[in-house]
Coordinates of C-alpha atoms and ligand atoms in Angstrom, one line a residue:
X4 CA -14.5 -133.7 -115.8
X5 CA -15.6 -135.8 -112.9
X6 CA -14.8 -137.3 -109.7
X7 CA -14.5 -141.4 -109.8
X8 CA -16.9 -141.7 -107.0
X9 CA -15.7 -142.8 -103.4
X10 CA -16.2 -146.5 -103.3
X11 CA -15.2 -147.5 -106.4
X12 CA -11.7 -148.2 -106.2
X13 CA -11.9 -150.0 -103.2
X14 CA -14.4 -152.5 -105.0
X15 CA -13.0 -155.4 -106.2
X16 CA -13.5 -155.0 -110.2
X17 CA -12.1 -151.7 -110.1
X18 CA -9.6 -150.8 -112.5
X19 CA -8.5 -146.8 -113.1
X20 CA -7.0 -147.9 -116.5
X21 CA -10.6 -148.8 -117.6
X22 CA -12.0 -145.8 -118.6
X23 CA -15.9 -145.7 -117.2
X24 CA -18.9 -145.3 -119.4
X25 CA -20.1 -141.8 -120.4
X26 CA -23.0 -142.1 -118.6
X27 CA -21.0 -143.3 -115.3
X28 CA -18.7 -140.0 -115.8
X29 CA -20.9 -137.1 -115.8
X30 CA -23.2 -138.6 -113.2
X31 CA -22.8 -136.5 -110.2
X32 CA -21.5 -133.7 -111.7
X33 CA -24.5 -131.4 -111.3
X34 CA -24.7 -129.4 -108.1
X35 CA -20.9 -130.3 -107.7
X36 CA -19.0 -127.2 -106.8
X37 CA -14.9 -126.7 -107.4
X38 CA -12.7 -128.7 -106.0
X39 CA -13.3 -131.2 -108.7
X40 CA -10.4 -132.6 -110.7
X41 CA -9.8 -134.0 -114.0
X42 CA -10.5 -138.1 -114.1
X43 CA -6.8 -138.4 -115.5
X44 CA -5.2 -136.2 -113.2
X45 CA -7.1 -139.2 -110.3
X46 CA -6.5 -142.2 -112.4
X47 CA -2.5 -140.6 -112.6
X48 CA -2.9 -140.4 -108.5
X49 CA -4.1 -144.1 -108.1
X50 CA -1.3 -145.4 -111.0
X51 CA 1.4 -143.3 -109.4
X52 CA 0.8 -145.5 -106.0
X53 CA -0.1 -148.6 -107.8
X54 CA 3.2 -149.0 -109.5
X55 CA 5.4 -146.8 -106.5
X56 CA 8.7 -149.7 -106.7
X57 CA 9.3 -148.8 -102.7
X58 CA 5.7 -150.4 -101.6
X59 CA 6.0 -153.5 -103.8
X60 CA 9.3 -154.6 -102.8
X61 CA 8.1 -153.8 -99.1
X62 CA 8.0 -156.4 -96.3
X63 CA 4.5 -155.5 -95.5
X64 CA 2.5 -158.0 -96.4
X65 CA -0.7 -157.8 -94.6
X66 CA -2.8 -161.3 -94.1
X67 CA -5.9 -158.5 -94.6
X68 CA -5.9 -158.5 -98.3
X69 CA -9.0 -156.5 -99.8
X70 CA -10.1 -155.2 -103.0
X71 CA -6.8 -154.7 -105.4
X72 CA -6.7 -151.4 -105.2
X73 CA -7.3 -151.2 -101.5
X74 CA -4.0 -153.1 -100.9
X75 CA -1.5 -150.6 -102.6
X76 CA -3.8 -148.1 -100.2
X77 CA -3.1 -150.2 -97.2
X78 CA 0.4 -150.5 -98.3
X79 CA 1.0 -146.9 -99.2
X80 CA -0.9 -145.7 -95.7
X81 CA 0.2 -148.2 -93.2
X82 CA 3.8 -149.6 -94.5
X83 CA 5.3 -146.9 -92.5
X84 CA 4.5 -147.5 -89.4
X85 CA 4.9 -150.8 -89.9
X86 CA 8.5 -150.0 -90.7
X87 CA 8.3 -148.0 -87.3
X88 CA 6.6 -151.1 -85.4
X89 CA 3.7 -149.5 -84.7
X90 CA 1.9 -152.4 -86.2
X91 CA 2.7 -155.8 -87.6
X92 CA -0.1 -156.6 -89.0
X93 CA -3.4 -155.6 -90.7
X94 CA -5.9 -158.2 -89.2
X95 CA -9.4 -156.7 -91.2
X96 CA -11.5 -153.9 -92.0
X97 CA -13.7 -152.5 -89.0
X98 CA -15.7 -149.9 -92.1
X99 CA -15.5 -147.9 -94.6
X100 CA -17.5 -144.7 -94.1
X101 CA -17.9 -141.6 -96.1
X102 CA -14.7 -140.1 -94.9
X103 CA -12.4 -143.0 -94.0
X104 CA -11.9 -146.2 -94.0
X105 CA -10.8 -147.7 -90.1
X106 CA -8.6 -151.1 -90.2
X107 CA -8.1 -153.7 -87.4
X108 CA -4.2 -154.0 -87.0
X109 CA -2.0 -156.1 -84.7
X110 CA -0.1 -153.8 -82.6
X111 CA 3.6 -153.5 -83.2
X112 CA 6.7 -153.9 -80.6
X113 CA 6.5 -149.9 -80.2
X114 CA 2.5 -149.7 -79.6
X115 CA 0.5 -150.3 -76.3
X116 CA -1.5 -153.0 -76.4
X117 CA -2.9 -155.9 -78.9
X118 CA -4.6 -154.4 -81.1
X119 CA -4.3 -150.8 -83.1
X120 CA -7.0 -149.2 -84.9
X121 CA -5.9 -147.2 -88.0
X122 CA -8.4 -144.7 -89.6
X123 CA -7.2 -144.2 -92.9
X124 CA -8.7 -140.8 -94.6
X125 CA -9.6 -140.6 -98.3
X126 CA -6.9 -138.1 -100.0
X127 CA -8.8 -135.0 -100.2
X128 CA -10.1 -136.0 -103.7
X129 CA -11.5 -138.9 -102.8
X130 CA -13.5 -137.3 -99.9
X131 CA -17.0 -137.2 -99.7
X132 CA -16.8 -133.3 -98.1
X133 CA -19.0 -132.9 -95.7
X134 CA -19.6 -129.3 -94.6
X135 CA -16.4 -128.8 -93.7
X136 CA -16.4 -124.7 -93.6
X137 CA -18.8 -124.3 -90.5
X138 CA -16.5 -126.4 -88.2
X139 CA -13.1 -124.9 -89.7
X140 CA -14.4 -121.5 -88.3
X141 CA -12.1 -119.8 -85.9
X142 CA -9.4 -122.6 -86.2
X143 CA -6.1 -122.7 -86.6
X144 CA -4.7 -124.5 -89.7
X145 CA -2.7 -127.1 -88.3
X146 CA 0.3 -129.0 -89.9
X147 CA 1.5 -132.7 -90.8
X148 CA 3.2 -132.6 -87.6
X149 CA 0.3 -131.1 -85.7
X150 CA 1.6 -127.3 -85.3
X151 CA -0.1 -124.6 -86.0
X152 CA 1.0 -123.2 -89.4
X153 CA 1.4 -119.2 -89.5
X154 CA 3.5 -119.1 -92.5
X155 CA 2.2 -116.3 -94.3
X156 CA 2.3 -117.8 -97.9
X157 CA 0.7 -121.0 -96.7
X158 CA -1.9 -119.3 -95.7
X159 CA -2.4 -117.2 -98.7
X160 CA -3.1 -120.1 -100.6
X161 CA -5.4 -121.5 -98.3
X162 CA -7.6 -118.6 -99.0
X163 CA -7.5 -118.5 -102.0
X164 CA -8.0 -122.3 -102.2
X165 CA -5.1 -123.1 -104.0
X166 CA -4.3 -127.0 -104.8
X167 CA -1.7 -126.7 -102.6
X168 CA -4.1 -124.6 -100.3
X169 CA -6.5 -127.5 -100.1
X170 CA -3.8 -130.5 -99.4
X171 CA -3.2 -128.2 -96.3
X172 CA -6.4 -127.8 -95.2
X173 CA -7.1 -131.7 -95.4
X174 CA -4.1 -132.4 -93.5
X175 CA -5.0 -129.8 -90.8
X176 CA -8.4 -131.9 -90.6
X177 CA -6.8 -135.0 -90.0
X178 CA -4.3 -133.1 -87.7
X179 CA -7.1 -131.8 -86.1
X180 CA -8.2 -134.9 -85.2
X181 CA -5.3 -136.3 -83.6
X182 CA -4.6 -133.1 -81.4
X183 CA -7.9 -133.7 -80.1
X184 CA -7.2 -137.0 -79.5
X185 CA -4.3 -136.1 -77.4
X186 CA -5.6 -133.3 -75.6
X187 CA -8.9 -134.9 -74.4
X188 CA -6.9 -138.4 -73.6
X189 CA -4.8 -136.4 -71.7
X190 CA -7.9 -134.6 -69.6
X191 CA -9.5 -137.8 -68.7
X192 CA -12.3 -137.6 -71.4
X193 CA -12.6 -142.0 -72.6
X194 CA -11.2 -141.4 -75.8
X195 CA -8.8 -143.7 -78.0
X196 CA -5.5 -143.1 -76.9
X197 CA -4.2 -142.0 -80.0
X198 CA -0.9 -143.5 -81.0
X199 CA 0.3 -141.8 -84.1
X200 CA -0.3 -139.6 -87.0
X201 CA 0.9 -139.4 -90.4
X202 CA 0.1 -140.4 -94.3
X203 CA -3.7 -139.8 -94.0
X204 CA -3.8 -141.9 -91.0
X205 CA -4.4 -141.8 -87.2
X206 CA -3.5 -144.8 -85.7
X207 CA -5.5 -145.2 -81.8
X208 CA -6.2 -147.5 -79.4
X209 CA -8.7 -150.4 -80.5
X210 CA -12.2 -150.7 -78.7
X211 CA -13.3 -154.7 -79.5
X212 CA -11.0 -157.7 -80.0
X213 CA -9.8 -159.3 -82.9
X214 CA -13.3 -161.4 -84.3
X215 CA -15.7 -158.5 -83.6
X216 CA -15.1 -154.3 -83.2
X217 CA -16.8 -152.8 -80.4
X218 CA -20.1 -151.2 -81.6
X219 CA -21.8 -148.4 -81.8
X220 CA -24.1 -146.9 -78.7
X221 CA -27.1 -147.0 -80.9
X222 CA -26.9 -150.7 -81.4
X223 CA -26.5 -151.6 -78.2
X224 CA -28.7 -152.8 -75.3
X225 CA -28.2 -151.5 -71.6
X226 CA -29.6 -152.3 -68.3
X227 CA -31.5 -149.7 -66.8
X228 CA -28.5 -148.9 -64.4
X229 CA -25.7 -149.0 -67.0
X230 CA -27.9 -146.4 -68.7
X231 CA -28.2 -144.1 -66.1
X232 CA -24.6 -144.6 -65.5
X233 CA -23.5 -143.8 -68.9
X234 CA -26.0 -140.7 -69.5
X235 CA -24.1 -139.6 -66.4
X236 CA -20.5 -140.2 -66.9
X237 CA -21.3 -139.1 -71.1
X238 CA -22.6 -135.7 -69.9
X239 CA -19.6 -135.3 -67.3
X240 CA -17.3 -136.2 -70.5
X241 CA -19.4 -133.3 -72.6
X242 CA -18.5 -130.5 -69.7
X243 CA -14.8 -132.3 -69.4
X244 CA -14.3 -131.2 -73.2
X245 CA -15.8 -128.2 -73.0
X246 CA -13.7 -127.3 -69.9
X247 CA -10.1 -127.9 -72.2
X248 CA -11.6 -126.2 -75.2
X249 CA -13.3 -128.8 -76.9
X250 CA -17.0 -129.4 -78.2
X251 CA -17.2 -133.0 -80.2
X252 CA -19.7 -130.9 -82.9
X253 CA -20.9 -134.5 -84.1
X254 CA -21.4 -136.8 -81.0
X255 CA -24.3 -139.0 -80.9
X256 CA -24.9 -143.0 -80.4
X257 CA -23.0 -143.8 -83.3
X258 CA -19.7 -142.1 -82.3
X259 CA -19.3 -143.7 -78.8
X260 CA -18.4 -147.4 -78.7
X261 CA -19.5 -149.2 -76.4
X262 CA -17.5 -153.1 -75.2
X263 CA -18.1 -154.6 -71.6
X264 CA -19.6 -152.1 -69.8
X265 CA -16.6 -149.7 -70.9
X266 CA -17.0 -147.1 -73.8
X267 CA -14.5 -144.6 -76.2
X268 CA -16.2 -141.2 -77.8
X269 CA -14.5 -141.4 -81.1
X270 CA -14.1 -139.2 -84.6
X271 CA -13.3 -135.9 -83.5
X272 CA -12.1 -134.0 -86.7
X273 CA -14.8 -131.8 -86.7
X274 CA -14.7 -130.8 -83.4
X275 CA -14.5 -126.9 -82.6
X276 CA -13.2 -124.4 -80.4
X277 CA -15.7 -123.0 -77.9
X278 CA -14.0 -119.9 -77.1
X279 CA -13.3 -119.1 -81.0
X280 CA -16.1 -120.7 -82.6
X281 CA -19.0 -118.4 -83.5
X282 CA -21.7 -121.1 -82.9
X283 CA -20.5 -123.2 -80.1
X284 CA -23.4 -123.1 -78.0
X285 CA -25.6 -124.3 -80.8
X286 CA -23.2 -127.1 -81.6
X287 CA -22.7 -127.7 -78.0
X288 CA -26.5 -127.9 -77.8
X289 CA -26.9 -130.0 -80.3
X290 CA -24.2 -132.7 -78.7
X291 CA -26.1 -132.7 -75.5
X292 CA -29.7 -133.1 -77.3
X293 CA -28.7 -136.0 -79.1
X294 CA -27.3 -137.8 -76.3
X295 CA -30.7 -136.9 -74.1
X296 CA -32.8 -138.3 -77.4
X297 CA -30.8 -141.5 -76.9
X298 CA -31.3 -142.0 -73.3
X299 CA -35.1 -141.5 -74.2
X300 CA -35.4 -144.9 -75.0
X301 CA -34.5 -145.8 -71.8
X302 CA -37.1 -143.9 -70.0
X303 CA -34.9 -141.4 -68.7
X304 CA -36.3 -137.7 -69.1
X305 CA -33.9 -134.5 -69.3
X306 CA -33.7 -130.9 -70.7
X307 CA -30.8 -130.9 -73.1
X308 CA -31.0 -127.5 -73.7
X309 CA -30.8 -126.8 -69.7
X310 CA -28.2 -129.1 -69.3
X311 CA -26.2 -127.3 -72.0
X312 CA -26.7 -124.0 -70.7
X313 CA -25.8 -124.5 -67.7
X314 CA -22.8 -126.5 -68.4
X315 CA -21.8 -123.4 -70.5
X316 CA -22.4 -120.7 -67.7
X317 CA -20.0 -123.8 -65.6
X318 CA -17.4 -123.7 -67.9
X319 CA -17.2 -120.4 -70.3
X320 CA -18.6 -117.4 -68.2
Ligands
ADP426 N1 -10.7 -146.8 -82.2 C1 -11.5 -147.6 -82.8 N2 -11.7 -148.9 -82.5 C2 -12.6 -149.7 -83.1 N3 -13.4 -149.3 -84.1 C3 -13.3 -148.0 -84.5 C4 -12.4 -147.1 -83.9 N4 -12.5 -145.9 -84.4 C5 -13.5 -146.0 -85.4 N5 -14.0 -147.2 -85.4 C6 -15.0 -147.8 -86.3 O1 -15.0 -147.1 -87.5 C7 -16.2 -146.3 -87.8 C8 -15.8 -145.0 -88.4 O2 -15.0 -144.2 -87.6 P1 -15.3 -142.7 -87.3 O3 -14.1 -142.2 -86.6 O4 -16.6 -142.6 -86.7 O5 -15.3 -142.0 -88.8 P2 -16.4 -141.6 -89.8 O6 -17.8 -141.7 -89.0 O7 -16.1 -140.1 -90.1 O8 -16.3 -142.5 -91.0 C9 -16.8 -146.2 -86.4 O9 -18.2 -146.1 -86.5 C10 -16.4 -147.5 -85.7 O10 -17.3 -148.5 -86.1
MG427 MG1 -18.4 -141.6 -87.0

């Protein structure tokens, strides 16, 4: 047994009916805990969408094409909201990271804007999981539709980490991330609005245009003034979260893009709780140190672990 590793089916040579080499299948199988499915039971997943009669004979025929195996998955996620105009079009992949995979689409009649950014999840055994357990402390499981699930057999077999218990838990993680979404867009905090949610997808507001995505903090260079402007307004943003229950749990200068002098914190489904989490401080700590360690650069001296306290004692005493 073995996982077919993350990328591979989104590569262009990739073909589940090929059966890989030994060698390929029992690589990265040490270390690997449960969770871990049979290759056939996968390769059954990935054939099950490739030949699904609904998506081929859909309308949706996106001008961004990909690998082959990457167009029944843009089909599969995104043909539904293209039914509900959401978007008409896919226009190109922004990146493909660990977790998901984000796509530039053209918005539809029913969507603000131009542009729509769908983030497109891995199905949970595709996923590269990160440490998921630390950030699900203390948080409700939450369903395809957002709501908190308290049925009692559900949550049974999340504990005892059923199949069925771990499809729930990846949608709550995805769910989680659009709630925040909402919540924080709602507060004020610069956030994509989010748009929708459903079929392993959120689907947000787009930060760039159509030729070039907006990037990341990390790679881009400020004035002086728009630096001290932004290490202001970020910090403000950090005790705006914190005041509607939210810490971000991952922010840094890779999760806040940055286009003409605006900027969106993004990637949120780890975020936690700060009233129910058991190490909220620490995380919230972190957040606020690795936004100081940025602003380094640009000469400008603070005390994360001051600011954070004192944010905390603001908002949570
Ligand atoms: N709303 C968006 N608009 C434009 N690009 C985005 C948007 N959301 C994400 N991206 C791009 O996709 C990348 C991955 O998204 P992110 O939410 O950070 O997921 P992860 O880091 O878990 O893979 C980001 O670094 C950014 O380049
Ligand atoms: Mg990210």
């Amino acid at each position: 047994m073995s996982r077919i590793r993350t990328q591979d089916w989104l590569n262009e040579d990739f073909d589940p009916r090929v059966p890989r080499r030994r060698a390929d299948l029992t690589k990265g199988l040490r270390g690997e805990r449960a969770d871990r499915y049979s290759d056939q039971a996968i390769i059954d997943e990935i054939l099950a969408h490739a030949d699904d009669p609904e998506a081929q004979a859909a309308a949706f025929n996106p001008t961004y094409q990909g690998a082959r195996y990457e167009r029944v998955w843009i089909r599969n996620y995104l043909g539904a909201f293209y039914d509900r105009r959401l978007i008409s079009d896919v226009l190109r992949k922004v990146k493909g990271g660990k977790e998901a995979t984000v796509y530039c689409c053209s918005a539809g009649s029913l969507a603000p804007g131009d542009l729509v950014a769908a983030k497109i999840y891995r199905p949970r055994q595709f996923r590269n999981l990160r440490n998921d357990a630390l950030y699900r402390q203390g948080r409700e499981i939450l369903g395809a539709r957002g709501q908190p699930v308290r049925d009692r057999r559900a949550l049974v077999a999340i504990r005892e980490g059923t199949r069925k218990g771990k499809e729930m838990e990846h949608v709550s993680w995805l769910a989680h991330e659009y709630a925040s979404l909402r919540a924080l867009h709602a507060a004020g905090v610069p956030v994509p609005e989010p748009i929708a949610f459903a079929n392993n997808t959120v689907l947000m507001e787009y930060c760039g245009d159509a030729k070039r995505p907006a990037p990341a903090l990390h790679s881009v260079r400020l004035s002086l003034s728009e630096a001290r402007d932004l290490f202001a307004s970020l910090l403000r943003d950090v005790e705006t979260m914190l005041a509607n229950g939210r810490i971000h749990a991952d922010l840094s200068a890779f999760n806040v893009l940055y286009w003409r002098g605006e900027y969106r914190i993004i990637d949120f489904p780890q975020s936690v709780d700060p009233a129910t989490h058991d190490s909220a401080l620490d995380l919230l700590q972190r957040d606020v140190t690795r936004i100081c360690q940025y602003f380094a650069r640009y000469g400008i001296a603070s005390h994360a672990s001051a600011l954070a306290q004192a944010m905390w004692e603001r908002q949570m005493i």
